Amino acid sequence: MENFEFMSPTCFVFGRDVEQQVGAKLAERGARRVLLHFGGQSAERSGLLDRIRVSLEAAGVGFVELGGVRPNPEIELVREGVALAKAEGVDWILAVGGGSVIDSAKAIANGACIEDDVWELFETKRPNPQTLPIAVVLTIPAAGSEASKNTVISNDALGRKTGYANEAHRPKLAFMNPELTYTLPPFQTAAGIVDMFSHLLERFFDDYGAVPVTDNLNLSLMKTVRAEAPRVLADPENYDARANLMWAGMLCHQGIAGLGRHEDWASHALEHELSALRPSITHGAGLAVMFPAWMEYVCADAPARFAFYGREVFGLCPTGDMLADALSAVDETRAFFASLGMPTTLEELGVFEEDIERMIPTLRANKGECFGRLKRLSLDDARAIYRLAL
Ligand code: NZQ
Ligand code: ZN
């Protein structure tokens, strides 16, 4: 097992109605003036934001609001949030939404504590030990940002989408009420499922041998996500299925499912270029196309690992031909994503052959000449994987 350092400082408040405790829990932790940060219309429409405002007022916690975070959040609104947080003397950020809102909140939490423009952190990846503390009310299980160390932000002017990792901006408090996810459109539910499943795949497939304690935990999460997925799609108000997925989504990406391994992350790198090229592309939908293409391209390099995954997660019977078994596992993965209504080709996402070259310079800017761990990929490999996905 590789050495690791792991910290998970988030306090999780999980279950029905937990958003009503937001004000009290923030007051307990000394919050005086909060930046209430949210997305488009969903949280306003459902009445969630009003319940949170009431909870903050009842606890005597002041707040200023900044809504309008779009999926694939953009740096301009982050800059606005930084200026607002500084001008208003905000001491906590409360993100109400999914990965996009939480990532925007994390970027603001960093920017509010530095003099430079916040994009500089994404550009240089330099450490920033001081951030504002973050609380989250999660409305979609997917990105796992409610406990992760990452934020991913787009910069439309530069045509970039890139991440910034910082232990200091892991949320301190996460309120997770599965009932809040009943209003998710099936497409967002499905994209979230693909994203959380992909966070497990990125950790399971790398250039390291078996790490049973981590691998078995990871496989058990994969099986859970796979079993609960059809239940929520068939019955969106099934509390237990929603609850299992919400908790799984956090476990898939908070870090525990990859400890002691190297992890790969090539498929995420390939997907982020799709969302940078077309910000309308949903991250999970992009992964549903790119992950199976990546698997198909690399599985001959580690057929036993892929065959093992196929047996454990999809119950495939060994045929005696390891490579054939590995390819069957890839097919099952693609079929699982398709069964959720996710796309299987780049064309369905509106990305075509002529777009591939447009993504290479930004991929190079984000990842250099070589990336991934299970197989070190060159930019020519990246081109080939995009072509496979067409
Ligand atoms: O904006 P509103 O109106 O709220 O609508 C949102 C949005 O359109 C809607 N939605 C959310 N909760 C809802 C709801 N609609 C109805 N009912 C609800 N309860 O869903 C849409 C998608 O929301 P978004 O926050 O974008 O989804 P997700 O959580 O999938 O986040 C995606 C972002 O996270 C990044 C992705 O790249 C992408 O930018 N990631 C962040 C990671 C991290 N920070 O660790 C890791 C991931 O790999 C990922 O890259
Ligand atoms: Zn992801």
PDB file of C-alpha atoms and ligand atoms in Angstrom, residues 195 199 268 283 287, ligand 2:
ATOM      1  CA  ASP A 195     -20.174  10.788 -12.128  1.00  0.00           C
ATOM      2  CA  HIS A 199     -15.022   8.528  -9.257  1.00  0.00           C
ATOM      3  CA  HIS A 268     -11.879  13.106 -16.080  1.00  0.00           C
ATOM      4  CA  HIS A 283     -20.034  16.465 -16.684  1.00  0.00           C
ATOM      5  CA  LEU A 287     -18.051  10.826 -18.638  1.00  0.00           C
TER       6      LEU A 287
HETATM    7 ZN    ZN B   2     -16.516  13.695 -11.752  1.00  0.00          ZN
END
